[in-house]
Structures are given as structure tokens and as C-alpha cells.
XYZ file of N, CA, C and O in Angstrom:
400
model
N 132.535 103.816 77.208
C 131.223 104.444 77.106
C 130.577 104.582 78.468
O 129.356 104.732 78.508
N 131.370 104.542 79.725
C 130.797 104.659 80.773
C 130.443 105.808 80.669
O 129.269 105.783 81.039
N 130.710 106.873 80.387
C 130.549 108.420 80.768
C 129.675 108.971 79.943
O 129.669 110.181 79.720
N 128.545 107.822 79.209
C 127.424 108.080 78.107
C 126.668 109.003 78.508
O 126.570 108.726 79.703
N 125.946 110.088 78.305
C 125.042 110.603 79.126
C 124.042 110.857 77.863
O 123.036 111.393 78.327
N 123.930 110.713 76.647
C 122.490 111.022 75.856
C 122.765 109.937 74.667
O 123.842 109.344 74.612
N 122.261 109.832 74.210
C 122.386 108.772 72.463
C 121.142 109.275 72.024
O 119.958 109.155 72.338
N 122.106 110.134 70.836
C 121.000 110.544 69.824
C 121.178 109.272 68.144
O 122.068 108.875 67.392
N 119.443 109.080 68.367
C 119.401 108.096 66.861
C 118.124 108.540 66.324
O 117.111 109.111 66.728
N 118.555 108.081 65.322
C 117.272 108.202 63.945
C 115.997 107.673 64.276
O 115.927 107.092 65.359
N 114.891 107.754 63.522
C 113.920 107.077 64.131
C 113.609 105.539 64.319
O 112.800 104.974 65.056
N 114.836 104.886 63.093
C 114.707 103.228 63.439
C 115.077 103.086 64.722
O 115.434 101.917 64.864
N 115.150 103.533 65.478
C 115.550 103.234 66.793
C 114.607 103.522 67.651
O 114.967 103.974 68.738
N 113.680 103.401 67.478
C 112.281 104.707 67.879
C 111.575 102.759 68.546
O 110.863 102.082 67.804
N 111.985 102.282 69.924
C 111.246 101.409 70.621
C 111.155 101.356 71.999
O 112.062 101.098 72.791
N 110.302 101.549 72.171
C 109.995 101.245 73.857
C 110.918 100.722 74.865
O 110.937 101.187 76.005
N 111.381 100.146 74.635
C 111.688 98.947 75.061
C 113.664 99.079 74.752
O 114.501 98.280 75.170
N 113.841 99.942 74.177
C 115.147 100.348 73.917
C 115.028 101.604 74.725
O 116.076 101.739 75.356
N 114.136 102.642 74.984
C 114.565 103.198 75.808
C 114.202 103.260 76.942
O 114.123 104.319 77.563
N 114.016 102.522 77.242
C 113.317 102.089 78.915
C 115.019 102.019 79.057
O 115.625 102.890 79.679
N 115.768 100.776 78.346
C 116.879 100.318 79.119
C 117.848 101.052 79.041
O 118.815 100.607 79.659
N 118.133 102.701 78.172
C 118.843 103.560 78.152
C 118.521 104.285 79.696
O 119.209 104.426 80.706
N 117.329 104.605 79.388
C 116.951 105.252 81.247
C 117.596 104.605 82.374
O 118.238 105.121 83.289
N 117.296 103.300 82.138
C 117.159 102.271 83.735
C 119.187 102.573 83.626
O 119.784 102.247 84.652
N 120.051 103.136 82.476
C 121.638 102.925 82.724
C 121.962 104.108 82.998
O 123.157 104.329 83.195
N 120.594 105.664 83.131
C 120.931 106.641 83.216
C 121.488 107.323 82.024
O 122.087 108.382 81.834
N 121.084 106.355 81.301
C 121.206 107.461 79.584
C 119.888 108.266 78.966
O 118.794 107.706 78.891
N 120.094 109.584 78.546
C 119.184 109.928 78.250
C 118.778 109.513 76.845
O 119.855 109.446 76.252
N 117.594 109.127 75.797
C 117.633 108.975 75.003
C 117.369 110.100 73.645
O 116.154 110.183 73.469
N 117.765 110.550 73.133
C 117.577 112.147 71.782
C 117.018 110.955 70.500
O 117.714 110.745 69.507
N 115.956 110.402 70.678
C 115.573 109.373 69.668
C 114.021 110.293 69.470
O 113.298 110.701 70.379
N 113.816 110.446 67.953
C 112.927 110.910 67.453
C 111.449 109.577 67.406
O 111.445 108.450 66.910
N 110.194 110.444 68.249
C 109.630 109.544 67.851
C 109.001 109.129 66.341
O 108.856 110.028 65.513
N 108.631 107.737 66.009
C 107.691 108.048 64.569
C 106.488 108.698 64.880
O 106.233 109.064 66.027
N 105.526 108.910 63.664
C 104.555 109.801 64.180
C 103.102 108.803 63.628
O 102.741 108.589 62.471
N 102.443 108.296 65.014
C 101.439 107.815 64.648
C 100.502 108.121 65.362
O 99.597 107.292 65.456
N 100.390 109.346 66.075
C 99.104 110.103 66.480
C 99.558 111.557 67.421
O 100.727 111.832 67.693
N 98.523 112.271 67.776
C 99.521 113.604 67.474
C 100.244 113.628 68.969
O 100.675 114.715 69.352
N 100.350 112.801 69.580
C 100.909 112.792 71.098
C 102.653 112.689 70.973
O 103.502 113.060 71.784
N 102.837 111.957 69.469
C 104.308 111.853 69.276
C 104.742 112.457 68.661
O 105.926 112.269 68.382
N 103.765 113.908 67.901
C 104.361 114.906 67.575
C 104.953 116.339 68.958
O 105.609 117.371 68.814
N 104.419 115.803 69.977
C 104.330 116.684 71.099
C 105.453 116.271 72.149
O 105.891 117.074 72.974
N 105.889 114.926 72.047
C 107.131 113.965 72.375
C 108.092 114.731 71.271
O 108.597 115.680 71.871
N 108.438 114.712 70.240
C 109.569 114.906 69.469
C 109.428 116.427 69.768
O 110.562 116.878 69.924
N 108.568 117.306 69.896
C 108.705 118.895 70.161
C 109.178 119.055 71.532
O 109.095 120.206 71.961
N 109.714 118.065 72.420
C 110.440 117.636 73.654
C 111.605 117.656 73.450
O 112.405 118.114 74.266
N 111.888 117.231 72.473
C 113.136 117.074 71.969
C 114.297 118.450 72.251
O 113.963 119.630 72.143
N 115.575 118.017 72.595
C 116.618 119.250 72.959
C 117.516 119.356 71.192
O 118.416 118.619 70.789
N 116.865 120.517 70.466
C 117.448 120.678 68.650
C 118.780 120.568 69.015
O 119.303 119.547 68.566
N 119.467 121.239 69.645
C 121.239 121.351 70.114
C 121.490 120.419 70.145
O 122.484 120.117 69.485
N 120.869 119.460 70.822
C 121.550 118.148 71.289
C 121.442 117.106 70.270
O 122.310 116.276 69.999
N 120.070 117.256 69.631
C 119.941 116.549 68.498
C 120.472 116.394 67.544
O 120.912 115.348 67.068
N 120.502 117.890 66.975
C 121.464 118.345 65.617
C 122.830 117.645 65.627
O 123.310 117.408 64.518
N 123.533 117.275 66.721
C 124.764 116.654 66.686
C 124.860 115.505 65.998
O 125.841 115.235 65.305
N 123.642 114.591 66.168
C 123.946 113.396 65.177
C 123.834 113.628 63.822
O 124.233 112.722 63.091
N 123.366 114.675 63.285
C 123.904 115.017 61.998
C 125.139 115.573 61.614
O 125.546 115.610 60.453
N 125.889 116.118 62.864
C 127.428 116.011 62.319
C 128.179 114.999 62.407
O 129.284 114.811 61.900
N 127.245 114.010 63.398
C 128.584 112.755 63.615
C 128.425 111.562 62.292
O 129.204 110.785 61.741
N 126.866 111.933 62.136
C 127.062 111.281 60.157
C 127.886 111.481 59.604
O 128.864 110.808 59.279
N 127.434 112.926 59.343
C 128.523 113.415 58.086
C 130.032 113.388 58.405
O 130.756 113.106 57.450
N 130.761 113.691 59.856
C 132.037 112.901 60.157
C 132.106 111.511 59.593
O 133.173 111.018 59.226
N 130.977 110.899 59.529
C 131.037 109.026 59.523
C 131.598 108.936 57.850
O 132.690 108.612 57.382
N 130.243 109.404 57.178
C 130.689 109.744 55.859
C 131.401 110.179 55.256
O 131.428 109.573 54.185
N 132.279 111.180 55.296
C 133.754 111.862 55.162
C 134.814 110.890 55.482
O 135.658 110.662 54.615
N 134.881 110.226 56.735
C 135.827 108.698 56.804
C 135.763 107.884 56.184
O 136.712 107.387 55.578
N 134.317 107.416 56.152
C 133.933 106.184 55.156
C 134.423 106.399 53.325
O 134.729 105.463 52.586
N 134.384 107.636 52.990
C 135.008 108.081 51.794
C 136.288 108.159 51.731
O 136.756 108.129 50.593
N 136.991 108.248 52.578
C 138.067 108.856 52.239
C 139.521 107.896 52.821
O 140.717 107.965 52.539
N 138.759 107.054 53.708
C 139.702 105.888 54.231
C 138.878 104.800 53.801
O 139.263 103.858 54.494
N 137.807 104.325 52.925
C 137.309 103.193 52.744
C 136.187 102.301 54.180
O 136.480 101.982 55.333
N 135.025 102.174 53.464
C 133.834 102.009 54.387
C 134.385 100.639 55.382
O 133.649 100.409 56.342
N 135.618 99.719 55.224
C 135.547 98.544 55.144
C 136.966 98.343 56.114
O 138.105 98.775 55.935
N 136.405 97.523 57.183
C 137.872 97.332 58.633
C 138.801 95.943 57.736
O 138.182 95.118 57.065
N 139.950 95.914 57.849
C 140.592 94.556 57.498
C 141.009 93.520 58.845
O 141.409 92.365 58.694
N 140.902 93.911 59.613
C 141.088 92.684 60.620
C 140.268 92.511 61.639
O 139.694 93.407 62.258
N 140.198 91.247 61.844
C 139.017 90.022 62.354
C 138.868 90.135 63.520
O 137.734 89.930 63.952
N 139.864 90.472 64.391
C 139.585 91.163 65.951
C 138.386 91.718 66.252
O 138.000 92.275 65.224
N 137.299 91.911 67.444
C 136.846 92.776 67.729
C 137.688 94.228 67.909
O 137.486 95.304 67.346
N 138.684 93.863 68.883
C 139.783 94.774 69.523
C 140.486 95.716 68.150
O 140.524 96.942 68.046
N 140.879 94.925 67.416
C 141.825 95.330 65.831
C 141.291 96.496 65.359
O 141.732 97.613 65.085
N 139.821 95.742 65.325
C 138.955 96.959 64.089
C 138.563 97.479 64.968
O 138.492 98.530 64.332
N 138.110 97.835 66.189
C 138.290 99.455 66.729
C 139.439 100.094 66.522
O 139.469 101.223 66.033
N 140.545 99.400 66.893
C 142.066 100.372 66.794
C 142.061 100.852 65.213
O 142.659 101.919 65.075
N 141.470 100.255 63.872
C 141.369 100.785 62.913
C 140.788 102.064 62.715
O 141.187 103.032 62.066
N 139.581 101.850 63.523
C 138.420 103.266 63.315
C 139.069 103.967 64.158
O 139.669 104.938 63.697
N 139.168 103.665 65.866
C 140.075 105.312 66.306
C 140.986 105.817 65.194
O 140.804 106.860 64.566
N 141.901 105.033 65.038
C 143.160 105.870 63.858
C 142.766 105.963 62.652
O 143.721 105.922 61.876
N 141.624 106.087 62.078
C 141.339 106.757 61.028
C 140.615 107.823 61.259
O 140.863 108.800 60.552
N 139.570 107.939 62.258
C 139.229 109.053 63.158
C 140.327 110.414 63.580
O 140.215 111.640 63.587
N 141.492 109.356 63.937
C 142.176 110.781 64.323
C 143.268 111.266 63.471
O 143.975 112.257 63.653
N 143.307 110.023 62.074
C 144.057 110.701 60.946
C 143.202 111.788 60.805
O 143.627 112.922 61.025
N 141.487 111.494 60.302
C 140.986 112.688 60.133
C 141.150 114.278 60.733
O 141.243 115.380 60.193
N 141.130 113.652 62.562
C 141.296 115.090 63.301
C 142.621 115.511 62.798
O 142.717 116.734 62.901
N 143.733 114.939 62.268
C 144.718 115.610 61.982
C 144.466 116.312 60.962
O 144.746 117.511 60.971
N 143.901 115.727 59.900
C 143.965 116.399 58.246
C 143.177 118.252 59.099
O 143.696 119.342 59.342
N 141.826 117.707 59.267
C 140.724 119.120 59.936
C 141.790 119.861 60.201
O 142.098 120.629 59.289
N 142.703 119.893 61.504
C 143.900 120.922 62.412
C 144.231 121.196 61.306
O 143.876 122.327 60.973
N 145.151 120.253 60.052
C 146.246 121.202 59.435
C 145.242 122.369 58.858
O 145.332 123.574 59.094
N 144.288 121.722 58.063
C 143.391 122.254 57.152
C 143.428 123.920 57.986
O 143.444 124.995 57.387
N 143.433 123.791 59.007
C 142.367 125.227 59.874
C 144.080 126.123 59.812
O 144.196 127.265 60.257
């Protein structure tokens, strides 16, 4: 994740203090603010839609895996259960290619 350059999240993620420390690593943050006076409706109209809209495909990627290979890693590794999610990730990119 060195080569992070934006993290787009939902609004539970919507804290000060979380994105101060995305900035200070040179990440930009695509975090919607909540809306509790109209200054953070004028912050989220800041917002880049292109860039945003992406975390609604990387859901619905999430969800399509989570269905279809099971929401749930089987081994206890940190290391393991990533190597689980890449290769179910790129079973997926395979199924998508044939599909096309």
C-alpha cells in the first residue's frame, strides 16, 4: 500500500483525526463528511464523484466474492488469509475475462 494515493470511505469514517493522519502520509482522503451544519454540505460538494463512485464498485466486487467464495478466511495466519483473499480476487478476475 505504499503507492496509496486516495482512500475512499463511507461516512463512519468521517473523523478528524483520521484524516489529518491520511494527509500527514500524503494520502488523500474521498471520505464523505456527516452533515451537521451547512459547511459540511459544501466540504462533501468538494468531493471528486469519479473518484468517489469507485468505492461503490469495490463493494459490490466485495459482495460478489463474499457470495460466491464464502464471507469467511480458514487460516489463522495474518499472511495465509491475505493469500486467501488475493486468490479469490483473482479467481474472480478470471471468471469476469472468461465471462467477456
Amino acid at each position: 500500500a505504499g503507492d496509496l494515493r486516495s482512500l475512499a470511505a463511507d461516512k463512519g469514517y468521517d473523523d478528524m483525526g483520521f484524516r489529518e493522519e491520511l494527509r500527514a502520509e500524503g494520502v488523500r482522503p474521498l471520505i464523505k463528511h456527516r452533515v451537521f451544519a451547512p459547511y459540511d454540505h459544501a466540504h462533501n460538494a468538494r468531493i471528486d464523484d469519479d473518484l468517489y463512485n469507485q468505492r461503490s464498485v469495490c463493494e459490490t466486487v466485495n459482495s460478489v466474492i463474499k457470495r460466491s467464495y464464502g464471507s469467511a478466511v480458514r487460516a489463522r495466519a495474518w499472511y495465509r488469509q491475505f493469500r486467501e483473499i488475493v486468490l479469490a480476487a483473482a479467481v474472480y478476475n478470471v471468471e469476469q475475462a472468461v465471462k467477456q
